[in-house]
mmCIF file of C-alpha atoms and ligand atoms in Angstrom:
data_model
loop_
_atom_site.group_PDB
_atom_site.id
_atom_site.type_symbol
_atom_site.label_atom_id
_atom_site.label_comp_id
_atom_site.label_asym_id
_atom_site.label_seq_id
_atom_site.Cartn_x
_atom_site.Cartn_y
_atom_site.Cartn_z
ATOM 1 C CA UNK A 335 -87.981 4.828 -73.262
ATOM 2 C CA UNK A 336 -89.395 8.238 -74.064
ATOM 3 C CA UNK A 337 -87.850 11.357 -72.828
ATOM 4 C CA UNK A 338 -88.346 14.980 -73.418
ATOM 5 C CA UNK A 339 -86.093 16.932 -75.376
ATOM 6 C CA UNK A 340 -85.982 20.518 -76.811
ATOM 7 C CA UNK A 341 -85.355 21.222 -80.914
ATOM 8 C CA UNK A 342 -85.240 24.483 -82.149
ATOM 9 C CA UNK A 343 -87.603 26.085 -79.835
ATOM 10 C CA UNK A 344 -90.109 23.317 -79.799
ATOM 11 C CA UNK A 345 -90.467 20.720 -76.952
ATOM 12 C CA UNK A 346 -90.738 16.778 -77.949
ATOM 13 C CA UNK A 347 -91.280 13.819 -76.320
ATOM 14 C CA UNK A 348 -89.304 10.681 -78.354
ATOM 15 C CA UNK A 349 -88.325 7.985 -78.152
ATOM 16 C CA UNK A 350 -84.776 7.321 -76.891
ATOM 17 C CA UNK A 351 -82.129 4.852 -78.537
ATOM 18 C CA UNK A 352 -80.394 4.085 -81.901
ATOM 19 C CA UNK A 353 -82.576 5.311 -84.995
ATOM 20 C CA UNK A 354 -83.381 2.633 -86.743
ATOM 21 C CA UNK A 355 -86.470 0.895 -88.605
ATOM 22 C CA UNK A 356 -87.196 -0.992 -85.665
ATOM 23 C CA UNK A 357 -87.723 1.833 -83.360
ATOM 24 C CA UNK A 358 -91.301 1.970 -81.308
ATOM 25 C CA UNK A 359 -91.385 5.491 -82.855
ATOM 26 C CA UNK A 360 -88.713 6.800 -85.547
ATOM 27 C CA UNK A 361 -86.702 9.625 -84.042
ATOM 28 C CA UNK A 362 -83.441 10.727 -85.519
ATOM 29 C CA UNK A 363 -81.622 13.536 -83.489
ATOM 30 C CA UNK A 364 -78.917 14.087 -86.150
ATOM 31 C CA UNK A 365 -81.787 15.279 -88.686
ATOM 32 C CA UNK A 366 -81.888 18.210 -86.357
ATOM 33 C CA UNK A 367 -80.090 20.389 -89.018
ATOM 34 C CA UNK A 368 -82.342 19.404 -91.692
ATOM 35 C CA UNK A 369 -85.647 19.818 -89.439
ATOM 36 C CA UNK A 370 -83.800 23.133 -88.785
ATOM 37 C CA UNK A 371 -83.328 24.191 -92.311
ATOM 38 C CA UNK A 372 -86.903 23.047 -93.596
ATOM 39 C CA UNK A 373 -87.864 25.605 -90.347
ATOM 40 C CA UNK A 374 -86.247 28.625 -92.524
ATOM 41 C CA UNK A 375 -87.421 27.761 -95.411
ATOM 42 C CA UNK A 376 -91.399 27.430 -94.777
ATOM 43 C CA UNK A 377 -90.473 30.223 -93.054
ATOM 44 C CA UNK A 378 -89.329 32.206 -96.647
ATOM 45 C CA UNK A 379 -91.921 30.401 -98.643
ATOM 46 C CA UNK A 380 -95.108 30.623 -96.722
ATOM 47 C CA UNK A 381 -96.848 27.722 -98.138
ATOM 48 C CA UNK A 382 -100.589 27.835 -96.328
ATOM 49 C CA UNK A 383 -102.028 24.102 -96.484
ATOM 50 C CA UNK A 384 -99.068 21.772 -95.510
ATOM 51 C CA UNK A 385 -98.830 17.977 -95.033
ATOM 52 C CA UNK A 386 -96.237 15.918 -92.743
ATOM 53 C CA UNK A 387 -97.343 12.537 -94.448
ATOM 54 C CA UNK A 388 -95.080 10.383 -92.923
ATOM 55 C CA UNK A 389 -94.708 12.168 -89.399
ATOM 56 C CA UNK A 390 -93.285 9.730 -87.036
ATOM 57 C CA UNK A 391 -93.239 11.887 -83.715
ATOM 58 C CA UNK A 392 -94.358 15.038 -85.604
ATOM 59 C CA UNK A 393 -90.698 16.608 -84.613
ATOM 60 C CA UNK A 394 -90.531 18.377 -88.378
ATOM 61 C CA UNK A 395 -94.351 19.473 -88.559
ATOM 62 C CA UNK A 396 -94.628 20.283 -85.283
ATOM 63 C CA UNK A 397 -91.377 22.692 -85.521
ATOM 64 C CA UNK A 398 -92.818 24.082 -88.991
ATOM 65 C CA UNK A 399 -96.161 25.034 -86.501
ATOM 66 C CA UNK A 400 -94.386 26.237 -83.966
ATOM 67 C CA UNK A 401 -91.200 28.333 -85.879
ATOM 68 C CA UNK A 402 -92.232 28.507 -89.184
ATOM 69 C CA UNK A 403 -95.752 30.194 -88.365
ATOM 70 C CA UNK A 404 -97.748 27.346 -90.251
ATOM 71 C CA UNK A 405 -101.104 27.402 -89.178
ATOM 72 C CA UNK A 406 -102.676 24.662 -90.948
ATOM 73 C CA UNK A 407 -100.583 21.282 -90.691
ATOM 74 C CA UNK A 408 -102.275 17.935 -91.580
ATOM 75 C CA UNK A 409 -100.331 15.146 -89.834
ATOM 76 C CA UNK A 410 -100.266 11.421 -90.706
ATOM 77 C CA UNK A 411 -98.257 7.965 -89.954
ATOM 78 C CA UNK A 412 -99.251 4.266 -90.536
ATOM 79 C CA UNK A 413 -97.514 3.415 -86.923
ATOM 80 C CA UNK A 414 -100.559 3.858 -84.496
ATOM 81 C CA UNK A 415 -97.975 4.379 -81.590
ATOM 82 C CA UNK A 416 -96.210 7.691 -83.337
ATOM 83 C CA UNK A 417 -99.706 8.666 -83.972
ATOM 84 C CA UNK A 418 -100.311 8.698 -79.839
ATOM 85 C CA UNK A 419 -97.231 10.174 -79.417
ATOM 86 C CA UNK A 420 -97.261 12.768 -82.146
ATOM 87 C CA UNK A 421 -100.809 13.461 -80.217
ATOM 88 C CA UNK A 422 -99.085 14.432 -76.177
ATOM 89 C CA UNK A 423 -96.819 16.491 -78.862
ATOM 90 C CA UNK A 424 -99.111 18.662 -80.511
ATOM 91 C CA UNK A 425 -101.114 19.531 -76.850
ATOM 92 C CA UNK A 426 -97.692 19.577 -75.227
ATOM 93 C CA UNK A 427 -97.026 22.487 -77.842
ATOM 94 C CA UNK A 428 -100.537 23.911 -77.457
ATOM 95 C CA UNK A 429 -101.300 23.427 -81.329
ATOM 96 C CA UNK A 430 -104.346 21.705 -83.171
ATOM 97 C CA UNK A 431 -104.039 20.092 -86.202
ATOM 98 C CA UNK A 432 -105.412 17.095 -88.639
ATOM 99 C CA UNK A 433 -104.024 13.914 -87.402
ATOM 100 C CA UNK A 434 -104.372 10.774 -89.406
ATOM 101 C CA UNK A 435 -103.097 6.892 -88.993
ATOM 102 C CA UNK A 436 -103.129 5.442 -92.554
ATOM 103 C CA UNK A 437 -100.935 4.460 -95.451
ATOM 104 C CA UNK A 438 -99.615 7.488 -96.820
ATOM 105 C CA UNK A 439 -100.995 6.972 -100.567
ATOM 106 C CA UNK A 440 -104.630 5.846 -99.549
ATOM 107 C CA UNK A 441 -104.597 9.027 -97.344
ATOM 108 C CA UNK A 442 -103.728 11.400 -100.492
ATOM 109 C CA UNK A 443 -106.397 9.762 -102.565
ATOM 110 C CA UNK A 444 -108.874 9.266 -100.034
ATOM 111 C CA UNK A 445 -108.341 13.039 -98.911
ATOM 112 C CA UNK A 446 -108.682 14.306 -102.755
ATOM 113 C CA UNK A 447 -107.229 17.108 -101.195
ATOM 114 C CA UNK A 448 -104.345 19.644 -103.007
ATOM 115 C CA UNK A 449 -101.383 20.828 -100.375
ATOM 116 C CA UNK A 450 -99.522 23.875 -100.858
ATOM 117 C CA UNK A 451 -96.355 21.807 -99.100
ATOM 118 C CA UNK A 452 -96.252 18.098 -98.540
ATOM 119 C CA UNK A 453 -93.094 16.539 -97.143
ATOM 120 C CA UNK A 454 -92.190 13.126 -97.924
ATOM 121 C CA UNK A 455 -89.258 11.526 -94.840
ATOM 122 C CA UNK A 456 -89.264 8.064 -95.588
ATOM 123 C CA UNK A 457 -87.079 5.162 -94.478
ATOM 124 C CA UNK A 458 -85.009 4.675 -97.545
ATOM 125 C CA UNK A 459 -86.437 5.645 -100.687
ATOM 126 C CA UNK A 460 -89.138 8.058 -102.024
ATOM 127 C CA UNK A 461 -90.277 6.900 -104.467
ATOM 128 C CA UNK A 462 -93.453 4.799 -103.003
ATOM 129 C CA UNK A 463 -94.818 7.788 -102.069
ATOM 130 C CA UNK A 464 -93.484 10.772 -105.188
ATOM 131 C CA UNK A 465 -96.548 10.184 -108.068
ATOM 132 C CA UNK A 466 -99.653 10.430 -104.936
ATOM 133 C CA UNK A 467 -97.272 13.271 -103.930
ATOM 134 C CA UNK A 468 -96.756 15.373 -107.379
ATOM 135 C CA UNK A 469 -100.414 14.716 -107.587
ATOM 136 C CA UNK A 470 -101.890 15.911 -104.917
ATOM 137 C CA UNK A 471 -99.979 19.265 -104.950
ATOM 138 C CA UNK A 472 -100.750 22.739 -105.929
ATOM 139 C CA UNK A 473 -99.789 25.031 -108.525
ATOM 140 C CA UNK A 474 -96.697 26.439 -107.343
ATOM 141 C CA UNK A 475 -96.413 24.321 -104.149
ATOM 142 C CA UNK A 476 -93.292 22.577 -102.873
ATOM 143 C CA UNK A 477 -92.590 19.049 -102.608
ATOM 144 C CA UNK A 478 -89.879 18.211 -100.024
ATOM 145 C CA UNK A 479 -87.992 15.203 -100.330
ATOM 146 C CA UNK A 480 -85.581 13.221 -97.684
ATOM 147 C CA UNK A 481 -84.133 10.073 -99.359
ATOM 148 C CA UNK A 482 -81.840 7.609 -96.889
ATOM 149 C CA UNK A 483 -80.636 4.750 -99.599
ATOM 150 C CA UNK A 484 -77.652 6.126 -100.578
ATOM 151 C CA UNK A 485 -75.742 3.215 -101.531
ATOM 152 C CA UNK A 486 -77.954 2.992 -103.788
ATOM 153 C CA UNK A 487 -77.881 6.344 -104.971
ATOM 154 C CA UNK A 488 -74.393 6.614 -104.665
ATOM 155 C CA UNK A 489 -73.465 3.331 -106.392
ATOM 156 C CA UNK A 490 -72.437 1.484 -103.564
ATOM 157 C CA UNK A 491 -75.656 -1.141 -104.442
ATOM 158 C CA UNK A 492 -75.371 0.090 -108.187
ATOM 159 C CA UNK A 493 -77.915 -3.003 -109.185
ATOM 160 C CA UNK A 494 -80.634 -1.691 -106.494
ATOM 161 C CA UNK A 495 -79.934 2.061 -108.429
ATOM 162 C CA UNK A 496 -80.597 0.435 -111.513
ATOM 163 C CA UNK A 497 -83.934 -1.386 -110.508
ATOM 164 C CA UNK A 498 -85.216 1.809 -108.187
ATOM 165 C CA UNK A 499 -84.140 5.004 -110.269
ATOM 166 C CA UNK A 500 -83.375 3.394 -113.537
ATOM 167 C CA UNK A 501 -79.890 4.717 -113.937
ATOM 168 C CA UNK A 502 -75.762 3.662 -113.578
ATOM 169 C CA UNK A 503 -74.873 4.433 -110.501
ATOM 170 C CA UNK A 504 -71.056 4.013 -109.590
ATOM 171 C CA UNK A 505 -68.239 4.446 -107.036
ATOM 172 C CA UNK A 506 -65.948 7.346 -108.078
ATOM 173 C CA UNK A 507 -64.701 10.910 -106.550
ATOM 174 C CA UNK A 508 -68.202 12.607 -106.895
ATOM 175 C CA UNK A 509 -70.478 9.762 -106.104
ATOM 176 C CA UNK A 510 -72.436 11.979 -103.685
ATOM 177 C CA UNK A 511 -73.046 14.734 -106.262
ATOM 178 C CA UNK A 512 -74.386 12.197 -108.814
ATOM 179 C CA UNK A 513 -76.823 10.109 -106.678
ATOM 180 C CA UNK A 514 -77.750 13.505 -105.255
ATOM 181 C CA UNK A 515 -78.735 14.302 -108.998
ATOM 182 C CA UNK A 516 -80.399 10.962 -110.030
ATOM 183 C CA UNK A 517 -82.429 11.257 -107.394
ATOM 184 C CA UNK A 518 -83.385 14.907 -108.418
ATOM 185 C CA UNK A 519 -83.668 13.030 -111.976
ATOM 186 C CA UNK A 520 -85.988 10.397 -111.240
ATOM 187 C CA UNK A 521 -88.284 13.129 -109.622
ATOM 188 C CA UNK A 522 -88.410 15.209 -112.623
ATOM 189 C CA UNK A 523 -89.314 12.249 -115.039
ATOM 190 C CA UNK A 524 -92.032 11.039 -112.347
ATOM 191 C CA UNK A 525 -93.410 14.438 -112.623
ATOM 192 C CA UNK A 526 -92.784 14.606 -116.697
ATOM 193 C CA UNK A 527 -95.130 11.396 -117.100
ATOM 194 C CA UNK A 528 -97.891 13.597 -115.495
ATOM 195 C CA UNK A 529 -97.004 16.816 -117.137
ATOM 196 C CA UNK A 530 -95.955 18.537 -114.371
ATOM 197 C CA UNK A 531 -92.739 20.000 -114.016
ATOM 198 C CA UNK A 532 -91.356 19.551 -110.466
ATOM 199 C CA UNK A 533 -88.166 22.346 -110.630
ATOM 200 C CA UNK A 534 -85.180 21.412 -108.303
ATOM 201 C CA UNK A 535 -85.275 24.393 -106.144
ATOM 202 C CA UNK A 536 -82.686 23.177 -103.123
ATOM 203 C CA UNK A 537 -80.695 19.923 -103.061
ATOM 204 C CA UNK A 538 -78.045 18.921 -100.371
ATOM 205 C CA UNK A 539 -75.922 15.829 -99.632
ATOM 206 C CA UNK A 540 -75.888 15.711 -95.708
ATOM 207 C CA UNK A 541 -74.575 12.424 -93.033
ATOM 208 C CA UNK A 542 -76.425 9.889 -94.188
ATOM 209 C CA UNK A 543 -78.846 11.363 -96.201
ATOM 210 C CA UNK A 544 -80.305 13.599 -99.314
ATOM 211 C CA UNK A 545 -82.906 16.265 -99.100
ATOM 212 C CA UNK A 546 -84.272 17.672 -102.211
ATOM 213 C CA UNK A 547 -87.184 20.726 -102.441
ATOM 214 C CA UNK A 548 -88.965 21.001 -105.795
ATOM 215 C CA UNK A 549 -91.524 23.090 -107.240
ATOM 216 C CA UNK A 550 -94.775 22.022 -109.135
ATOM 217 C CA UNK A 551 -95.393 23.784 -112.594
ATOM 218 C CA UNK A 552 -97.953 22.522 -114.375
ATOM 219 C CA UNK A 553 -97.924 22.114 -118.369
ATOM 220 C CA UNK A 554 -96.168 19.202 -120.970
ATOM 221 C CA UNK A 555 -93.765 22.310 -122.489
ATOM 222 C CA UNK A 556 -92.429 22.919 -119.296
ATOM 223 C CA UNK A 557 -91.889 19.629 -117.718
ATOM 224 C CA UNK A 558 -90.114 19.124 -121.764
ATOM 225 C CA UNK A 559 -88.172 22.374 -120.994
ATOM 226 C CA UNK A 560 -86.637 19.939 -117.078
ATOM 227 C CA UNK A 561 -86.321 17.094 -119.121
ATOM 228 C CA UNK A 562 -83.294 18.704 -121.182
ATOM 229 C CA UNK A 563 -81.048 18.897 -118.478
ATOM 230 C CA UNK A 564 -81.612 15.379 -117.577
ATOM 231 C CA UNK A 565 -77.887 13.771 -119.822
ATOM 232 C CA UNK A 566 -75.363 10.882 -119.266
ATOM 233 C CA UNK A 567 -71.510 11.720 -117.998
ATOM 234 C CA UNK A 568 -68.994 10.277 -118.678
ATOM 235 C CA UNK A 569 -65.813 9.868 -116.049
ATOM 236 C CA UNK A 570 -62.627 9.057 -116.454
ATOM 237 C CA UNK A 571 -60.590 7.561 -113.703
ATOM 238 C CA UNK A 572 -57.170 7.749 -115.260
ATOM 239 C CA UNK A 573 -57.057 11.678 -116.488
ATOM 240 C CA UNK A 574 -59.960 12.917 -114.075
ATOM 241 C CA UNK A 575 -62.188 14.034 -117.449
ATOM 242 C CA UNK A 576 -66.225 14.565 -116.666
ATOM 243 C CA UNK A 577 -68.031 15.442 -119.630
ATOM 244 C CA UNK A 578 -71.188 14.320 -121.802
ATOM 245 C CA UNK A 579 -68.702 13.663 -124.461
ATOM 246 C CA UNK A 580 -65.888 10.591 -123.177
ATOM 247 C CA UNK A 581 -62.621 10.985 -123.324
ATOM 248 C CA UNK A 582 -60.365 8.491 -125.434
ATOM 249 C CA UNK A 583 -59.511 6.317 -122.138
ATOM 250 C CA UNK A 584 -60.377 2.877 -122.085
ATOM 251 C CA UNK A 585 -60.777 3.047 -118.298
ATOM 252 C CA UNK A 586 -63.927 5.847 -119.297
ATOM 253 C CA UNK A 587 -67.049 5.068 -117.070
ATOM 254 C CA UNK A 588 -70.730 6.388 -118.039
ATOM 255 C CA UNK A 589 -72.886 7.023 -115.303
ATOM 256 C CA UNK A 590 -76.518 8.672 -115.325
ATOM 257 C CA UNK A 591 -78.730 9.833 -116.856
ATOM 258 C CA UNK A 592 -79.063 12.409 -114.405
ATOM 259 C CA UNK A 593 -79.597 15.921 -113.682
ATOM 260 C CA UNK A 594 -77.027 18.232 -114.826
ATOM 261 C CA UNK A 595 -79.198 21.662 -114.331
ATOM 262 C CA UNK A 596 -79.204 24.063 -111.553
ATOM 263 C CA UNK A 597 -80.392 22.709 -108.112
ATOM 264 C CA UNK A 598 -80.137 25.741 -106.007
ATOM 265 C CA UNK A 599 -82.022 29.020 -106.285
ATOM 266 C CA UNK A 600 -84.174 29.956 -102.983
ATOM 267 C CA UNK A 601 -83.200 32.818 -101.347
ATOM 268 C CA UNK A 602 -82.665 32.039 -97.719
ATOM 269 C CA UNK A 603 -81.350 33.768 -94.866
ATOM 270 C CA UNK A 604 -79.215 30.561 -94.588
ATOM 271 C CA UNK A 605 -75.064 30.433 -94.461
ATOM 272 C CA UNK A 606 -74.961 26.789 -95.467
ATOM 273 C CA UNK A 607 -78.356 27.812 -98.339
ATOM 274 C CA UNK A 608 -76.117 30.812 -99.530
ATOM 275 C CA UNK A 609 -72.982 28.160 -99.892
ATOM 276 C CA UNK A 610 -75.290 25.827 -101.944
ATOM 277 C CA UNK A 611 -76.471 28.617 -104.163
ATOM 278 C CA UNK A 612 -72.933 29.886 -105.029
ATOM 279 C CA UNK A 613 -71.639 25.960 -105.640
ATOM 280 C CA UNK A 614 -74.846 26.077 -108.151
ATOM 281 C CA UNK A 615 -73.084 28.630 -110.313
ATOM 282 C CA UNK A 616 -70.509 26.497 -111.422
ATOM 283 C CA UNK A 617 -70.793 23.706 -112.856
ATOM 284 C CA UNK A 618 -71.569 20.046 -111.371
ATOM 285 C CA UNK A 619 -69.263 17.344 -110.386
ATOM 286 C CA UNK A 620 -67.384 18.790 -108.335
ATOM 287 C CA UNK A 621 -63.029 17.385 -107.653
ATOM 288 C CA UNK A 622 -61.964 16.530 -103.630
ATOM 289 C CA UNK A 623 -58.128 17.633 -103.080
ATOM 290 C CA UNK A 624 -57.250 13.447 -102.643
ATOM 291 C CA UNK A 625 -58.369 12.947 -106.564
ATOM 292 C CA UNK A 626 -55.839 16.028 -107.594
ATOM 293 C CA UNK A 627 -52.833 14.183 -105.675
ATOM 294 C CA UNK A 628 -53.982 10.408 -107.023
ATOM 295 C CA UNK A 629 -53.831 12.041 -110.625
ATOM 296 C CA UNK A 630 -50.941 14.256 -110.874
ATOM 297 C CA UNK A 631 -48.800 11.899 -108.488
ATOM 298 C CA UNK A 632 -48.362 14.865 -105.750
ATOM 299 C CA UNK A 633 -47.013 14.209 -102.295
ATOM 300 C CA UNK A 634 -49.150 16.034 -100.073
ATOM 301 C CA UNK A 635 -52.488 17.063 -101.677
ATOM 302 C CA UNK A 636 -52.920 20.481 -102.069
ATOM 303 C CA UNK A 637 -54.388 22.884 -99.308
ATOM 304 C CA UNK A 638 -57.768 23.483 -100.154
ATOM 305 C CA UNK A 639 -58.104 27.431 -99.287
ATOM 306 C CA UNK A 640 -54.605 27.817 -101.544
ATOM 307 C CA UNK A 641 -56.158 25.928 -103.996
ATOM 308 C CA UNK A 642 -59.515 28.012 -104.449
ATOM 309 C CA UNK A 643 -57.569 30.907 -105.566
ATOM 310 C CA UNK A 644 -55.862 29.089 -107.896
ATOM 311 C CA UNK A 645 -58.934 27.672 -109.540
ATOM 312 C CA UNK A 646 -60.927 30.473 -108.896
ATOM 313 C CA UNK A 647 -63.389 27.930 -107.040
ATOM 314 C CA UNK A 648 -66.036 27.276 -104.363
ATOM 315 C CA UNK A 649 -65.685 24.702 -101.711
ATOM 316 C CA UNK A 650 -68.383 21.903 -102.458
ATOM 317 C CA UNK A 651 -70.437 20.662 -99.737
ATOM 318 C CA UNK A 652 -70.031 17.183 -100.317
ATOM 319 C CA UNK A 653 -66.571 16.562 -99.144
ATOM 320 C CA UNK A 654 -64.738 18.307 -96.456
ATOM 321 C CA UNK A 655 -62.206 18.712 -99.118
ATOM 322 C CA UNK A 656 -64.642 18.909 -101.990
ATOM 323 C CA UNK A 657 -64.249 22.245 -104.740
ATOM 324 C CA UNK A 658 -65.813 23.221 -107.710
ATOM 325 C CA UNK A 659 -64.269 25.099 -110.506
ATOM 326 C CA UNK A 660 -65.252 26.441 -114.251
ATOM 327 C CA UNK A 661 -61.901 25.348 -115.188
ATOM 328 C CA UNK A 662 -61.977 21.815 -116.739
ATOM 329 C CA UNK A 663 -59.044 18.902 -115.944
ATOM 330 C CA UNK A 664 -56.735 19.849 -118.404
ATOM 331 C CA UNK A 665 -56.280 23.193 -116.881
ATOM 332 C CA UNK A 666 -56.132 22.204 -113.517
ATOM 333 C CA UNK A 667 -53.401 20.022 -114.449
ATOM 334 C CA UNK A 668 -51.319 23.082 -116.151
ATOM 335 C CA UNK A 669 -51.315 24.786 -112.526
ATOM 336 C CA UNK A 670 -50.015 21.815 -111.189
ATOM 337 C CA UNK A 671 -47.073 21.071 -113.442
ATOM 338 C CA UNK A 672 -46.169 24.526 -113.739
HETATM 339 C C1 LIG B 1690 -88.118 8.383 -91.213
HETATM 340 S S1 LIG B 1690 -89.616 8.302 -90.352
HETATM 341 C C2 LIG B 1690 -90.211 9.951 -90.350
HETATM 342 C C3 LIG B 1690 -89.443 10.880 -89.466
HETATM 343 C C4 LIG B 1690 -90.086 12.192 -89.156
HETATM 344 N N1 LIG B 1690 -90.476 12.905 -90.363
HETATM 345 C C5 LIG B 1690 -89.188 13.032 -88.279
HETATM 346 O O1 LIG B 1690 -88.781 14.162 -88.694
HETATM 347 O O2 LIG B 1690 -88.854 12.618 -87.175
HETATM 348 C C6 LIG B 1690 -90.671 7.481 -91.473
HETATM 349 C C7 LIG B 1690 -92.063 7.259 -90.943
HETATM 350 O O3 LIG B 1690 -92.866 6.752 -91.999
HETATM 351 C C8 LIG B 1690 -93.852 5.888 -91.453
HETATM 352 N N2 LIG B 1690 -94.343 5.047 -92.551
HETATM 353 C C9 LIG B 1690 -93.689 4.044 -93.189
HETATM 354 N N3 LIG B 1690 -94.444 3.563 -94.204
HETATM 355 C C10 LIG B 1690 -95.601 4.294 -94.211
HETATM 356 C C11 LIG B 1690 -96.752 4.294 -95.035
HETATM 357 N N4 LIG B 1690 -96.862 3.452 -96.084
HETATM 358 N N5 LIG B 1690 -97.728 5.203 -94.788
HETATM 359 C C12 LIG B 1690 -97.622 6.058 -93.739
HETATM 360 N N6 LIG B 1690 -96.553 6.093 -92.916
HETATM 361 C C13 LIG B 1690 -95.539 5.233 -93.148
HETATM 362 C C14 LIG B 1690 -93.114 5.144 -90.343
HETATM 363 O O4 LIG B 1690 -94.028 4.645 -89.395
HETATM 364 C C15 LIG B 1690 -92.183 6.237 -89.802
HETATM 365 O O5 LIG B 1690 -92.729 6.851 -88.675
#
């Protein structure tokens, strides 16, 4: 059943019903906030030629057209039926536009055309779609990236991890951070091969889902230069240690390689973009207040706002009671058992 709804300020037809694969035409409602965000940021960035390769109803490109003030939007899905409905979309929003119906790959090389944006909201995983992608994108223009297998990413399915991003993924207090940055890892190395260095510019764990934005810098020194943050960590489960160095605990896990640089530095008129910006100052993997009571044996876990003080932390968007903190383990221990 299709009905018309309102997001942001742009009217849609969609489809109705559960998201899922097997829907006539993909529409998620609770990707909303993300549409929303991507809205502001276009918005900041001003990218001029922009693709929505795998559009669905056109909900995101047809809200960049519409909020974002991007004039020139090239639209494409394989499914013939989002392609008629992204169609009574686009004239329902008075807007003209490129509109094609192929696989996303053959349309990048049979275009031989460079974007100054091209967004990539796949079901699952990227990466099908992330070398055409890099390739097909200017100097300076801005890859964005929705990926929706996190149990991969996040360790749940650590074997599909392994076979799809080529690194350890594994259950533990700050699984969301790390498959959040092995994703941004396996981006950087897809762009290395090429010599292009694709910078993380905004990352976020949100619901079910990542959403990365990167940068494209060509040159082999540069995509080198990415390629340093890229390291393995090491996590203990019985003293709470993260480091690139193990601790002397048997139970030590390593997990990576992954991404240990910044992720966050646009400049958005955003609450939740300021709050990733000022996590991105200190370092990754972050603690939740239920590890701090499991370790030090506490009763009640800790209140988080009390807690920030004492750390002299941020809250950390993964977890409602995530935090990060420049103090290490040890320390936060000594406030504990003082
Ligand atoms: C998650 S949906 C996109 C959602 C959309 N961006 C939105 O904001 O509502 C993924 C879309 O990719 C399309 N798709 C899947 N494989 C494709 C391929 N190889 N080439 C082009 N489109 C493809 C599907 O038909 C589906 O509409």
């Amino acid at each position: 059943m299709i009905k018309e709804i309102v997001e942001g300020k742009t009217q849609l037809f969609v489809h109705a019903g559960l998201p899922t694969k097997r829907m006539e035409v993909f529409y998620n409602p609770k990707k909303e906030f993300d549409r929303t965000l991507s809205v502001k940021i276009l918005k900041e960035l001003k990218p001029k030629k922009c693709l929505d390769l795998l559009c669905a109803s056109g909900a995101r490109g047809i809200r960049l057209m519409k909020e974002a003030g991007i004039s020139d939007m090239t639209f494409n899905d394989a499914n013939p039926k989002a392609i008629k409905l992204l169609k009574k979309n686009l004239k329902k929003n008075g807007l003209k536009a490129r509109v094609y119906n192929k696989d996303a790959c053959e349309l990048l090389y049979a275009l031989h055309e460079y974007f100054d944006f091209i967004d990539i909201d796949p079901f699952g995983s990227p990466n099908p779609y992330l070398e055409a992608s890099i390739r097909f994108l200017k100097r300076n223009g801005v890859l964005a990236i929705t990926a929706t297998d996190t149990a991969a990413l996040m360790g749940v399915k650590s074997k599909a991890c392994f076979r799809k991003y080529h690194s350890i993924a594994k259950r533990h207090p700050f699984m969301k951070e790390s498959g959040l940055r092995i994703l941004i890892k396996h981006v950087v190395e897809t762009g290395a091969e090429f010599e292009y260095a694709l910078k993380p510019v905004l990352a976020h764990c949100t619901a079910h889902y990542y959403r990365t934005y990167f940068i494209k810098d060509p040159g082999a020194k540069r995509a080198d230069a990415l390629l340093e943050n890229i390291k393995c960590l090491h996590y203990c489960p019985k003293c709470g240690h993260r480091g690139y160095k193990a601790c002397a605990h048997k139970e030590s896990i390593s997990i990576g390689p992954l991404y240990a640089g910044n992720i966050n530095s646009l400049h958005v008129d955003d609450e939740f973009i300021k709050s990733l910006n000022a996590e991105d100052a200190y370092p990754p993997w972050h603690y939740t207040t239920t590890e701090l009571a499991r370790l030090f044996k506490l009763s009640n876990e800790p209140a988080t706002n009390e807690l920030l003080k004492k750390v002299k932390g941020v809250r950390a968007h993964y977890e409602p009671k995530g935090f990060k903190t420049k103090f290490d383990i040890a320390r936060i221990k000594r406030i504990f058992k003082k």
